[in-house]
Short mmCIF file of C-alpha atoms and ligand atoms in Angstrom, two decimals:
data_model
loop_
_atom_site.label_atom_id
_atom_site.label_comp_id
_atom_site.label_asym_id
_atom_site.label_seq_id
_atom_site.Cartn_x
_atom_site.Cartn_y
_atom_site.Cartn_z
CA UNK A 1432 0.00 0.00 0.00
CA UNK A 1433 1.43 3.63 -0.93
CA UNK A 1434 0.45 6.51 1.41
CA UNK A 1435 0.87 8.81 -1.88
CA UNK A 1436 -2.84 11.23 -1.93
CA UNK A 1437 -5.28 10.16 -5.08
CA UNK A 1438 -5.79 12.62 -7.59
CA UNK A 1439 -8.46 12.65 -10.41
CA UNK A 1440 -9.23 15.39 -13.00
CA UNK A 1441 -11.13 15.68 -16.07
CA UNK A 1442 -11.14 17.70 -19.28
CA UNK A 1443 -13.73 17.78 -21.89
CA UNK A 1444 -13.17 17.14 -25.66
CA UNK A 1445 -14.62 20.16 -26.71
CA UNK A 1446 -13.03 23.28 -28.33
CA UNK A 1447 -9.47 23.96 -29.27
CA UNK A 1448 -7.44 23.41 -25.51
CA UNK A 1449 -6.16 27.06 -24.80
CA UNK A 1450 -3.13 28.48 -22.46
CA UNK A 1451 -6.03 28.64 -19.67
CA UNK A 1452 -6.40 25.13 -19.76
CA UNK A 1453 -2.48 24.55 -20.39
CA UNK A 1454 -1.99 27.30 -17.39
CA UNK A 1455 -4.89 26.67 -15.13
CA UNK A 1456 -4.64 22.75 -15.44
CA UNK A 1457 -2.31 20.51 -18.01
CA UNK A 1458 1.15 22.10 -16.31
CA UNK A 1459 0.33 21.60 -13.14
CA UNK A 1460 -0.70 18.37 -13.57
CA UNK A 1461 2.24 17.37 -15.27
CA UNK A 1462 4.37 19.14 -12.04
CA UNK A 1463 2.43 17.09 -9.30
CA UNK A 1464 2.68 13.76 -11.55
CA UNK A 1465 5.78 12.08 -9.41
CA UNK A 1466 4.27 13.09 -5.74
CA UNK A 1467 0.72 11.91 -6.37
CA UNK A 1468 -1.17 8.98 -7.77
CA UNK A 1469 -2.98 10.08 -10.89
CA UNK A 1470 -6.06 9.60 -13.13
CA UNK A 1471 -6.62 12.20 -15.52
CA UNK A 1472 -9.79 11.56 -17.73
CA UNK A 1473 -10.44 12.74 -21.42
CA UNK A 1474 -14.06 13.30 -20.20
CA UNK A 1475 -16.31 12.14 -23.71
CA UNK A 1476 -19.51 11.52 -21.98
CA UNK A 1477 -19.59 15.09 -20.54
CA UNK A 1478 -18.96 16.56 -24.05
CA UNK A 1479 -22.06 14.79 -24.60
CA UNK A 1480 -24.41 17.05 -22.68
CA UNK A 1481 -24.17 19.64 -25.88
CA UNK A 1482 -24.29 17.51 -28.56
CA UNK A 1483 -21.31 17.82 -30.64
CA UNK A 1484 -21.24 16.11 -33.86
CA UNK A 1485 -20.19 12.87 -33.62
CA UNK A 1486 -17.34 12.79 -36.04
CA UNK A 1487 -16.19 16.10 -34.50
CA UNK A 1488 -15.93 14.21 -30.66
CA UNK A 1489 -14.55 11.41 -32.18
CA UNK A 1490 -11.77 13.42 -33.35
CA UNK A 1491 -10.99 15.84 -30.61
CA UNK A 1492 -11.43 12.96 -27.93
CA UNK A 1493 -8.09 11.77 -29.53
CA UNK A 1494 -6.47 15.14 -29.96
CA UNK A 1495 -7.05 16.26 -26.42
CA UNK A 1496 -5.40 12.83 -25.33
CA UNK A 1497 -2.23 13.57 -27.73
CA UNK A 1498 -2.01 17.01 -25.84
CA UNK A 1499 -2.23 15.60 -22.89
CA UNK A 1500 0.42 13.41 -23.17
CA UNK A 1501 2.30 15.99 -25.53
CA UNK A 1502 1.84 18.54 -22.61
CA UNK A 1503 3.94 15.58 -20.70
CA UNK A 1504 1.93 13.09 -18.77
CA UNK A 1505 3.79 10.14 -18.51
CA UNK A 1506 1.38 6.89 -19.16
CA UNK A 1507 4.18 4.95 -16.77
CA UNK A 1508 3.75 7.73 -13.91
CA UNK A 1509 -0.17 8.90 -14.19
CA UNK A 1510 -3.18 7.41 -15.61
CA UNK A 1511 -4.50 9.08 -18.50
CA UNK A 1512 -7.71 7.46 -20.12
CA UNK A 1513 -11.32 8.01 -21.90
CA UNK A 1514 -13.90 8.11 -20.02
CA UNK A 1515 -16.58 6.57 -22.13
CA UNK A 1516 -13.98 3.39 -21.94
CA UNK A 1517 -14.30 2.73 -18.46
CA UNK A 1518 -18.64 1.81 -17.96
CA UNK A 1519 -18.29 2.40 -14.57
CA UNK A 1520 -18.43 6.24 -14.91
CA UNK A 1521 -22.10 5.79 -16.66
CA UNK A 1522 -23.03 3.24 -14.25
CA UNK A 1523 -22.06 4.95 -11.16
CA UNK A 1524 -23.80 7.95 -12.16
CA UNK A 1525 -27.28 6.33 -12.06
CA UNK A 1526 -26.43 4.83 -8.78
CA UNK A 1527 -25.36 8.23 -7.66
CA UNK A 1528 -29.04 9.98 -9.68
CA UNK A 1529 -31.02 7.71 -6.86
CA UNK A 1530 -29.07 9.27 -3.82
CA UNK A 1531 -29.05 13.07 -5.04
CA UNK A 1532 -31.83 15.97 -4.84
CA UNK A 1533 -32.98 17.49 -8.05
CA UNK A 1534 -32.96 20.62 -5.96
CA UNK A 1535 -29.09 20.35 -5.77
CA UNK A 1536 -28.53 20.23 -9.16
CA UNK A 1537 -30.88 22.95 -10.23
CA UNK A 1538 -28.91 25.43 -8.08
CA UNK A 1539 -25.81 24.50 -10.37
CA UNK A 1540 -24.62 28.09 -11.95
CA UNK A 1541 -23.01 26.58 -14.38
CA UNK A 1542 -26.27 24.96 -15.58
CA UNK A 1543 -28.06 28.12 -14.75
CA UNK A 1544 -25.82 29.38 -17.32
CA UNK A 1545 -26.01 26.83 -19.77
CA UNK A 1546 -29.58 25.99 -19.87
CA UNK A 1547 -30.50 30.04 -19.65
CA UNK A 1548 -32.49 31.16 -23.25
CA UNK A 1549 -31.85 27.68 -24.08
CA UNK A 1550 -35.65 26.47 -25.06
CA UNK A 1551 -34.90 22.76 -24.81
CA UNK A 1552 -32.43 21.88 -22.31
CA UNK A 1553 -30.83 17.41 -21.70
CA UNK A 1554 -31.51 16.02 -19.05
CA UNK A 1555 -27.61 14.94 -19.32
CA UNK A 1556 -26.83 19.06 -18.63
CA UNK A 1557 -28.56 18.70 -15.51
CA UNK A 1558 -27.17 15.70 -14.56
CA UNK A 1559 -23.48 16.76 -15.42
CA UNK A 1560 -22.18 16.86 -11.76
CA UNK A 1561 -23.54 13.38 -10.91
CA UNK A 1562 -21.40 12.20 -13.63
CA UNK A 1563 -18.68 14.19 -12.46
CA UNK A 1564 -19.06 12.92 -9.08
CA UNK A 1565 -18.67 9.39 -9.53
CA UNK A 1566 -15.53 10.16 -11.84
CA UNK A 1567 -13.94 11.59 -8.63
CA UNK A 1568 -15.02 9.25 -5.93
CA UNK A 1569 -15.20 5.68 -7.98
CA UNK A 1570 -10.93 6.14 -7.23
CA UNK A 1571 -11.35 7.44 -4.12
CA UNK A 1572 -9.58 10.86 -5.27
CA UNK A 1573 -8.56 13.10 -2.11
CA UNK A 1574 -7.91 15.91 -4.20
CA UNK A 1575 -9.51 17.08 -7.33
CA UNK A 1576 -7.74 19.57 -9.22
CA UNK A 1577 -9.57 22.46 -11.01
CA UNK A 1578 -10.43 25.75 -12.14
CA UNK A 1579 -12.13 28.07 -9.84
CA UNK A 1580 -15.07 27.70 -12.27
CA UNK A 1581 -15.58 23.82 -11.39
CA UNK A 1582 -15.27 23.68 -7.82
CA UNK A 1583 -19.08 24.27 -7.31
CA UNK A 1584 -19.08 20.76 -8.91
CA UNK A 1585 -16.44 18.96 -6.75
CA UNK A 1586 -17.81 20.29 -3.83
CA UNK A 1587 -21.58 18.67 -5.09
CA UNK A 1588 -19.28 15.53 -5.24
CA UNK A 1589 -18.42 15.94 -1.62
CA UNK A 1590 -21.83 16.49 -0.44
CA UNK A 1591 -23.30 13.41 -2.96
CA UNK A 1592 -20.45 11.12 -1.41
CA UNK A 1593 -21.38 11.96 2.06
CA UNK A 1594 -25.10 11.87 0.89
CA UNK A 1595 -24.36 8.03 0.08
CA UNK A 1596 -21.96 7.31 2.63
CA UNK A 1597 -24.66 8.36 5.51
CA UNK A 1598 -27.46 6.67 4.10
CA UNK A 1599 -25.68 3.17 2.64
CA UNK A 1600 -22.38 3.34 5.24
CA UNK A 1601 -18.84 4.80 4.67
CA UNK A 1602 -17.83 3.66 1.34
CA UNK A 1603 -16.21 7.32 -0.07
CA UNK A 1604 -13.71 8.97 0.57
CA UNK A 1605 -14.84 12.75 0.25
CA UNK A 1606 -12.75 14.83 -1.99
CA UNK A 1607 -11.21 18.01 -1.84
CA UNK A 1608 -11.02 20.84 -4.59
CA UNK A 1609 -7.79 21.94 -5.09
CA UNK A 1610 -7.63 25.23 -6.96
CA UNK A 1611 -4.25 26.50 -8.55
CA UNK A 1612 -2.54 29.31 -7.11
CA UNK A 1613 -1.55 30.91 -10.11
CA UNK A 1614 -2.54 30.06 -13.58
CA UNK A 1615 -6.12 29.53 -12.02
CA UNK A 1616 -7.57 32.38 -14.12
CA UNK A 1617 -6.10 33.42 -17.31
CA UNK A 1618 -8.20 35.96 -19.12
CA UNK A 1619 -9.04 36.74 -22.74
CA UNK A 1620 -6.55 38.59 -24.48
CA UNK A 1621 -9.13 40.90 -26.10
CA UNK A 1622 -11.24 41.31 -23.23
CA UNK A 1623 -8.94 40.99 -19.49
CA UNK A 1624 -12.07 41.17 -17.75
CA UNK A 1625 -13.70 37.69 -18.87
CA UNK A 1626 -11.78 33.77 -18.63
CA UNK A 1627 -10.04 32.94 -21.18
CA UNK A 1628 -12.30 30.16 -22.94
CA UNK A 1629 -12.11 26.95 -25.61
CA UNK A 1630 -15.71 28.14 -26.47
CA UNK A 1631 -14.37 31.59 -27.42
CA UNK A 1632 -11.39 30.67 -29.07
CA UNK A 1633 -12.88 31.84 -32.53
CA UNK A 1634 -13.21 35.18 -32.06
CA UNK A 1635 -10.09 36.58 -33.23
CA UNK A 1636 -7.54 37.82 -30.35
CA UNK A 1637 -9.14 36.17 -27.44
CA UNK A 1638 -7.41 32.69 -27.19
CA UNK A 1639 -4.03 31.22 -27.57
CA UNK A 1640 -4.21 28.11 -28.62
CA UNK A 1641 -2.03 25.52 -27.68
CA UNK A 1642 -1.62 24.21 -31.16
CA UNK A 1643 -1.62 28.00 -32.61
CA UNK A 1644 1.47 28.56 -35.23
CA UNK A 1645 4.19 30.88 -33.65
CA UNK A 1646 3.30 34.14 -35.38
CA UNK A 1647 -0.49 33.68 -34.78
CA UNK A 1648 0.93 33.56 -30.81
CA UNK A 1649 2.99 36.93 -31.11
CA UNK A 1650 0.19 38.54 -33.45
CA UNK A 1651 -2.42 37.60 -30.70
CA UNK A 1652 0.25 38.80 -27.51
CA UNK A 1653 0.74 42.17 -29.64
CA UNK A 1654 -2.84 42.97 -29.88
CA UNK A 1655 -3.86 42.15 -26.53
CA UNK A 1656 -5.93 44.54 -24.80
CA UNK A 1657 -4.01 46.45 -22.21
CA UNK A 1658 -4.49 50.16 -20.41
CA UNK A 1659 -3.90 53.62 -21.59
CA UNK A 1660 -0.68 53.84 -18.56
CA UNK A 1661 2.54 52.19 -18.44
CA UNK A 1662 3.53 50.65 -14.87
CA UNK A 1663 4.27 47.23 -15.38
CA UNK A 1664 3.10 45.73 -12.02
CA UNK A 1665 0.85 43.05 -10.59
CA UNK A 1666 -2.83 44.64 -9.74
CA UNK A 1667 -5.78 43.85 -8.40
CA UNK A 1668 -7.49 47.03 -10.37
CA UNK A 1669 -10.29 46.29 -13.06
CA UNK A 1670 -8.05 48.66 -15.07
CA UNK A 1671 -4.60 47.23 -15.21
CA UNK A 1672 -6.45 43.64 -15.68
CA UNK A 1673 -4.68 43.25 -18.73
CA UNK A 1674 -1.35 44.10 -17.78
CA UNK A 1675 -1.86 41.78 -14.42
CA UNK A 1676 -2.97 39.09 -16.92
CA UNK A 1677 0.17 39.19 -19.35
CA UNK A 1678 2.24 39.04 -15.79
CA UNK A 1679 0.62 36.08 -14.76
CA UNK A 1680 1.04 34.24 -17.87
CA UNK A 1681 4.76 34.89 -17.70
CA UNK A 1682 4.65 34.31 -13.85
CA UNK A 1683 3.16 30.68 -14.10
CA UNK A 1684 5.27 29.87 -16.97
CA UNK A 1685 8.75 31.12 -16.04
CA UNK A 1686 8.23 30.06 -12.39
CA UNK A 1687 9.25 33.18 -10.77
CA UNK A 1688 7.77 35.23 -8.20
CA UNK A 1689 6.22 37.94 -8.32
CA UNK A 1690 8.82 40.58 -7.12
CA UNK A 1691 10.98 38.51 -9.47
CA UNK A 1692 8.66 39.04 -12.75
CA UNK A 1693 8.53 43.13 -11.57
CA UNK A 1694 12.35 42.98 -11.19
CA UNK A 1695 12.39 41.88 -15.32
CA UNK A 1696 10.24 44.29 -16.59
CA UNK A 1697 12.12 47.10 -14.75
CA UNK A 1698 13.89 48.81 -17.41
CA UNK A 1699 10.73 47.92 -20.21
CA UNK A 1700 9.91 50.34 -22.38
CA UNK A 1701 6.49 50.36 -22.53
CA UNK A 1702 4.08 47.56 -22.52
CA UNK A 1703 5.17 46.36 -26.31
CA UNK A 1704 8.14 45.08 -24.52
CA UNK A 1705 6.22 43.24 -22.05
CA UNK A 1706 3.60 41.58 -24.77
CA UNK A 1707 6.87 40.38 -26.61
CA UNK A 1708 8.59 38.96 -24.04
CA UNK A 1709 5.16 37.31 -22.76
CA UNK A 1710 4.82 36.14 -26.73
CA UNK A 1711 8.68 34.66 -26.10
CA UNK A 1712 8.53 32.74 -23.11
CA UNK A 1713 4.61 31.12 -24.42
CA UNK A 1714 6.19 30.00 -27.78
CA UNK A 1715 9.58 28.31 -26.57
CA UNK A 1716 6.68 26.98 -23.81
CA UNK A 1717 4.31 25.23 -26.53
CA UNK A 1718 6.76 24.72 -29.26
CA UNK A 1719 7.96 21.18 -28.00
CA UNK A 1720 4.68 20.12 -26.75
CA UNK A 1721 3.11 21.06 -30.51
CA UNK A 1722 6.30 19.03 -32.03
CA UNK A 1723 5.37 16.05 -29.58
CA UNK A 1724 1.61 16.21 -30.52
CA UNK A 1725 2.02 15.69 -34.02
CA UNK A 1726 4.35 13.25 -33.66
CA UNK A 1727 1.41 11.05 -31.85
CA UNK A 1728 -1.35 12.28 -34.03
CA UNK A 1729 0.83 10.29 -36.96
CA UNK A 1730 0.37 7.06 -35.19
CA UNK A 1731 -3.33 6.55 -34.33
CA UNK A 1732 -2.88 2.98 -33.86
CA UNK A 1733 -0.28 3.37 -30.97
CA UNK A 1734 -2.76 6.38 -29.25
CA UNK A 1735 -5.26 4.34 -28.97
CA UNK A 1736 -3.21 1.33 -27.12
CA UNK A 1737 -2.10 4.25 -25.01
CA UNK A 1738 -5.35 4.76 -24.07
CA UNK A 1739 -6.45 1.15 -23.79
CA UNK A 1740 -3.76 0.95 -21.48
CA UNK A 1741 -4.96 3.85 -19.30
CA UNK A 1742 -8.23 2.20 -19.61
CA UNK A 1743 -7.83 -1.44 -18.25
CA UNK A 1744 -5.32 0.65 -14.98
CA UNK A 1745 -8.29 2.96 -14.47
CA UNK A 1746 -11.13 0.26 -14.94
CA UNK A 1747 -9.12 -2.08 -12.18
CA UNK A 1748 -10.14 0.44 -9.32
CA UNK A 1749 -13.35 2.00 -10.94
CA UNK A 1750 -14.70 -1.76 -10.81
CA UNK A 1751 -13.87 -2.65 -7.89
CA UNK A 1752 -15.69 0.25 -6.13
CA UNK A 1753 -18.60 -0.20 -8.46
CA UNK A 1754 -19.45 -3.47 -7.32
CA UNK A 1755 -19.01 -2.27 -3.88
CA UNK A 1756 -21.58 0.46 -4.58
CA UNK A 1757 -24.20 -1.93 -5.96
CA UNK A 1758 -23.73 -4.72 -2.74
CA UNK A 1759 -24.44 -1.34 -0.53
CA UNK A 1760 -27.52 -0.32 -2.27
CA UNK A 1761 -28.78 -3.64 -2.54
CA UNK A 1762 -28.27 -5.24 -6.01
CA UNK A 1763 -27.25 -8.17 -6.67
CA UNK A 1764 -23.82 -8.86 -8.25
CA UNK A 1765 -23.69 -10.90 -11.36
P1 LIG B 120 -12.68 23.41 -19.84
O1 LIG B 120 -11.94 24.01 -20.98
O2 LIG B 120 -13.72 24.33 -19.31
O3 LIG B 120 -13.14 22.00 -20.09
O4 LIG B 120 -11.63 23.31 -18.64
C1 LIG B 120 -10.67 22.30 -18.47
C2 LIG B 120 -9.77 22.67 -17.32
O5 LIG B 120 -9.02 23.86 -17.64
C3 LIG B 120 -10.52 23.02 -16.03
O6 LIG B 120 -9.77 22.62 -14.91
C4 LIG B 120 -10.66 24.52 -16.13
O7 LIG B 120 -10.96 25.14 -14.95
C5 LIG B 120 -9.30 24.90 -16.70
N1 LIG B 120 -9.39 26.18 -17.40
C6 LIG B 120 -10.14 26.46 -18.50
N2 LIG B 120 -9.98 27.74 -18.87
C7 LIG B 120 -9.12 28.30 -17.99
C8 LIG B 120 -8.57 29.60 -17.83
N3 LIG B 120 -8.86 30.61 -18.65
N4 LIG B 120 -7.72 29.81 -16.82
C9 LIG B 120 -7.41 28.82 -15.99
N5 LIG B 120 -7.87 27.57 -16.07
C10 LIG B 120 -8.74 27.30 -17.05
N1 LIG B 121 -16.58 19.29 -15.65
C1 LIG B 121 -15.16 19.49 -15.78
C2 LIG B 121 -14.88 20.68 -16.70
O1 LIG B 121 -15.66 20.98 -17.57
C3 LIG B 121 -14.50 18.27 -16.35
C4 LIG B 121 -14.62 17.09 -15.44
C5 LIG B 121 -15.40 16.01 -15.62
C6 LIG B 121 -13.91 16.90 -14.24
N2 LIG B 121 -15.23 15.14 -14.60
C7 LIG B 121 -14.33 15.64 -13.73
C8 LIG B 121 -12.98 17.66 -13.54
C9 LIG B 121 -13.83 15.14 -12.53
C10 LIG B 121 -12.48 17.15 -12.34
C11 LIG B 121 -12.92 15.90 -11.85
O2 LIG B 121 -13.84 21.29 -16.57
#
């Protein structure tokens, strides 16, 4: 038995994977891989809830997984799989429907969000955090890393686990969010004030994305919104969000502190200076990983056992617990 803390996160196949995600999740990931043991989850069935074409999921289920690996997990160190691959996510989730309030999910603001104007909304949108629940506690996962934006859902997961564990007896383990320091929040180029987003990254200057060519990255760094002064400094002010953004970017990626990041902007001219060495340090960041993705895209074949692979490890402890589930609540085991 290894003391080491369980970690589980999940990313959905949809949209071009931006630096937000690379920032806010993928790196980090990557840096906590040795000290932890990790699943990380190419989340397919969530992607579901909006009804992407299916040709179009098919396809970006495998490219996220290529980025993911390109970004650096190691298949030997962490876990890395599809969700749709392992049943026990699907399964778990109607086990989990029984033993969770409508009322609970309702109050969701992402799904307020999502389901707003909408006239028809799945029942799969409402139901997203179920799923998402028994992804996190079918491994037992102490801590479940995410953006700020997702923690209403992890801590749903919490309160469903201890839901289940007080009415069938302790079977969960109840997880934690863990939120990034730093990369937690990257913002929109062309607009500092909203999160940088997959589901924005057509509208020209908002996104980098992490397969974007190098001159598309400098264009988009030169033309990002900024303020009409000049102090390069960290801020909390709505004004100098854009500035504070471009510091942040370079923060999380070079590794420095803060002081650190001020100290190398000291003798800037201007914030041009700033956007290009922000553009400098992002390229020479993505440039391998990009190199590494295409490299797997070439080879389908050998993905996929990749992700079988990461499959049969995850499906070992997802079944396991399943069955453990179903004996609590009753059913009988085949
Ligand atoms: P999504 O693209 O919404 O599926 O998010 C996948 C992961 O990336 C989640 O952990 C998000 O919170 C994180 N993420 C997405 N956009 C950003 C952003 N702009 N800044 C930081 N983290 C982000
Ligand atoms: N809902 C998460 C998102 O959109 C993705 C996700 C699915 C997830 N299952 C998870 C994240 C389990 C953490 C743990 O970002």
């Amino acid at each position: 038995m290894t003391d080491k803390k369980i970690v589980f996160s999940g990313v959905q196949p949809s949209g071009d994977p931006q630096l937000g995600n690379y920032l806010g999740a993928f790196k980090g990931w990557v840096q906590r891989q040795t000290e932890k043991t990790n699943y990380f989850c190419v989340v397919d069935l969530h992607a579901l809830t909006v009804t992407p074409d299916p040709e179009d999921l098919r396809t970006q289920t495998r490219e996220l997984a290529a980025i993911l690996f390109a970004s650096g997990i190691d298949p030997y160190q962490s876990t890395l799989f599809v969700q749709s691959h392992v049943t026990a996510h699907a399964e778990s989730c109607w086990l989990l429907n029984c033993v969770t309030p409508i009322g609970w999910l309702e109050r969701m603001t992402q799904f307020k969000d999502k389901s707003q104007g909408q006239e028809r909304v799945s029942t799969g949108l409402l139901d997203y955090p179920v799923l998402m629940a028994g992804d996190i506690i079918l491994y037992d996962a102490n801590e479940v890393p995410v953006g700020e934006d997702q923690k209403q859902h992890v801590e749903l997961a919490r309160d469903i686990a201890a839901r289940f564990n007080r009415i069938y007896g302790d079977l969960f383990v109840i997880p934690e969010p863990v939120i990034p320091e730093t990369g937690g929040r990257v913002m929109g180029l062309n607009d500092p004030t909203i999160k940088m987003s997959k589901s924005y990254s057509h509208i020209r200057g908002h996104a980098i994305r992490m397969l974007d060519e190098p001159d598309e990255i400098q264009r988009s760094f030169m033309r990002a919104v900024t303020d009409s002064g000049n102090e390069i400094r960290f801020s909390d002010d709505v004004e100098k969000s854009g500035v504070n953004n471009l510091l942040g970017i370079y923060k999380v990626i070079t590794g420095k502190s803060e002081s650190e990041v001020e100290k190398d902007f000291e003798d800037a001219r201007g914030y041009g200076d700033l956007k290009k060495a922000v553009a400098e340090v992002v390229i020479d960041e993505l440039s391998p990983i990009k190199e590494k993705y295409q490299e797997l895209m070439s080879d389908v074949v050998e993905l996929d056992r990749l992700l079988k692979v990461g499959a049969e490890q995850a499906e070992s402890v997802a079944l396991p617990k399943l069955s453990q589930m179903k004996e609590k609540m009753g059913l009988i085991l085949s």
